[in-house]
Amino acid sequence: MNLDIISIGDELLIGQTLNTNAFWISKELNKIGFTIRQQITIADTETAILTALETALSKSDVVIFTGGLGPTSDDLTMPALNKYFGGSLMRDDKVYQHIKKMITSRGFEMNRNNQNQALVPDNCRVIYNANGTAPGLWFEKEGKVVIAMPGVPYEMKAMVTDEVIPKLKEQFDLPEIINQMVYTQGMPESMLAERIFDWENNLPETIKLAYLPSPGRVKLCLSSTGTDRGKLQHNINVEIEKLAQLIPQYIYSADNEDIATVVGELLRKNKLTLATAESCTGGYIAHLITRIAGSSDYYKGSVIAYSNEVKINELSVNADDIDKYGAVSEQVVQQMAVGVKNKMNTDYAIAISGIAGPTGGTDQKPVGTVWIALATPKGTVAKKHVFGKQRDVNIERAAITALGVLRKELG
Amino acid sequence: MNLDIISIGDELLIGQTLNTNAFWISKELNKIGFTIRQQITIADTETAILTALETALSKSDVVIFTGGLGPTSDDLTMPALNKYFGGSLMRDDKVYQHIKKMITSRGFEMNRNNQNQALVPDNCRVIYNANGTAPGLWFEKEGKVVIAMPGVPYEMKAMVTDEVIPKLKEQFDLPEIINQMVYTQGMPESMLAERIFDWENNLPETIKLAYLPSPGRVKLCLSSTGTDRGKLQHNINVEIEKLAQLIPQYIYSADNEDIATVVGELLRKNKLTLATAESCTGGYIAHLITRIAGSSDYYKGSVIAYSNEVKINELSVNADDIDKYGAVSEQVVQQMAVGVKNKMNTDYAIAISGIAGPTGGTDQKPVGTVWIALATPKGTVAKKHVFGKQRDVNIERAAITALGVLRKELG
């Protein structure tokens, strides 16, 4: 069952807004059995909208639009779809009351824009938008479904979860699709491919493999489609078992989970606690850990020591060692780890100090130099890494690598 | 001059990987004068690649592919393009030496996959990949250009910046395009649209306006295309000046900058320093601040107090007050702000304590309840906010709102 996603908005085409909607919709709709044929992003014009709709309808069973449903003049999706499906606009009373409640609860009065948002085509079904004022639209034509939702991510997500997915499941007989991720760390993609060459060649035809490299990791994605979910999962598990024999030291998870989740589960399972002390990553590790619901069970907190003063006063780093070895050094990063572990009274602590760039590098310590320390109940270890020149990549790699060090220690 | 972006990879279509490449390329290529006609994401198959290429070439002058150029079996972009352009593969010696150097410097030996990566079509120009092993390809046909690059973001970005943009500028006579963002905070989109209705209607025809709502903000994008950059910018500035008269209290920046950058510049300009104390945002504010190069000039650090113990011991929050009022309360958030300000000896401090969700809410303090405090040289203020139900949105809104409070205080 094919599905096309059409994202509308000039802000996407000028690179002002990152298209997280197509990503999220693909994940959720693939999970329930749709094959996403393509994602396309087009401009806010009637011609572009109608051309994309016609192509999509000729190839796919379901077409999902996001964007261009707001209350302002640049929102053209509703008039374009209304024209295509030949309906007329009428006021939906339930939508009207909902908009009124939302606007007045924020201390504003209904205006013309708000009133217009309650006008919907009379030949579509309204998708309720609990978190916003723009209603969603559900059209049908010759057994195919066309859905339009606003582009604001949290509004759209609730609509997909609460209304779109249940209705699509009811309407279509969907296959089972499994995409199982295996996370690896420590080997470049080309080497990994060589090491698992025979395994890959002997994969059953029903299982498709993809290599997904990213800073510090290569993910392997095993995909399979069929009718019996248990059997699909079993076949994939058999292959992952073989893979785990081949490269045990490089695999860190065979589930659909990122490394912060894996580390979190290990800590929770063993009733252990963690604190962090971050310099160059500036809170990014803490963010990766705390964006997971329930992380307060094992994560106590962090000291982000962006200045040397904070390293000395809050983490008990020896000021003389900063002078002697520099803030980016084995001595300092070890003291940061021990300092935060003692202060927050945890079992483990991660500390990072490095030069994220783009400036601040020297011949001895070029941009990308990062010291990572792990304080454990048994002692403290530290290792130097030299990443690249780009600030954002260095922050990402340092954080992922540090979590990887903790995972190895725990796992 | 139109440009199409084609992203290749099943990982994008199953929602495993967020397509940051199309976003980034759009921004950079739009900046130098290309109109991005569309972004499309397709599967890793020869048919999908060739169909997308033909459509794109019929509508646009430049087509940029990313993805599918790696060393593994699922990388089909090069064979597909080689077939389309009818070349043969030959070994590029410069590419070969570069791959060899990269692989051996990581302590590995060249394998067959690496050697194959040095094979490129003989009818294309090679785009040098300083940060990876997969070379980029530059084909030309009837005055049109087709470019293929690997999908790993930091490899692709360096290639675009160092090679693609200079060559495209040389080859095409590009217009000037300006997309100027005006950031607003504090008014819903529909109200904003009403307030600026006359202004919008009286915009010159050469200026296009888009409304871009996101949690806590509405961005206005003013776009204009022409030949004289100075004149375009002047016309836009005139309109922004009028807008600033209309809604002075809601605009926080008329430049292409996010709020962490705006706050950072205000701090730097006034030689002021900042610390943060975060509970429910768990390091996200610190991350927004420290991902900006040079933020160490004004940002000293943070205490991420995820547990009450850390709030008490590190931020000198009164334990009795936590018992009496709860960790998410005016009293506690004020003490957190004052605590971190004193500890880190800064001019300003932001503190946040809230219930990000999905669990932890009560009738009195539902999920989404967030207290934000700002400690200043003149005293401390705190305000309660009630955001929504979604953890990630609550973290984002709380962080942006807190930075907004500081901006108002500084600006």
PDB file of C-alpha atoms in Angstrom, chain B residues 35 64 107 166 173 219 238 247 291 321 347 362 377:
ATOM      1  CA  THR B  35      14.999  29.156  -6.615  1.00  0.00           C
ATOM      2  CA  ILE B  64      21.500  18.001  -6.864  1.00  0.00           C
ATOM      3  CA  GLY B 107      44.566   2.272  11.377  1.00  0.00           C
ATOM      4  CA  PRO B 166      32.018  28.533  -6.444  1.00  0.00           C
ATOM      5  CA  ASP B 173      24.237  34.326 -13.986  1.00  0.00           C
ATOM      6  CA  LYS B 219       8.427  34.295  12.243  1.00  0.00           C
ATOM      7  CA  VAL B 238      11.668  50.270   4.791  1.00  0.00           C
ATOM      8  CA  ILE B 247       4.122  46.029  16.828  1.00  0.00           C
ATOM      9  CA  ARG B 291      26.187  25.745  20.085  1.00  0.00           C
ATOM     10  CA  ASP B 321      10.570  24.938  50.549  1.00  0.00           C
ATOM     11  CA  ASP B 347      25.168  39.330  36.096  1.00  0.00           C
ATOM     12  CA  THR B 362      -1.206  16.542  39.117  1.00  0.00           C
ATOM     13  CA  PRO B 377      21.430  42.707  39.159  1.00  0.00           C
TER      14      PRO B 377
END
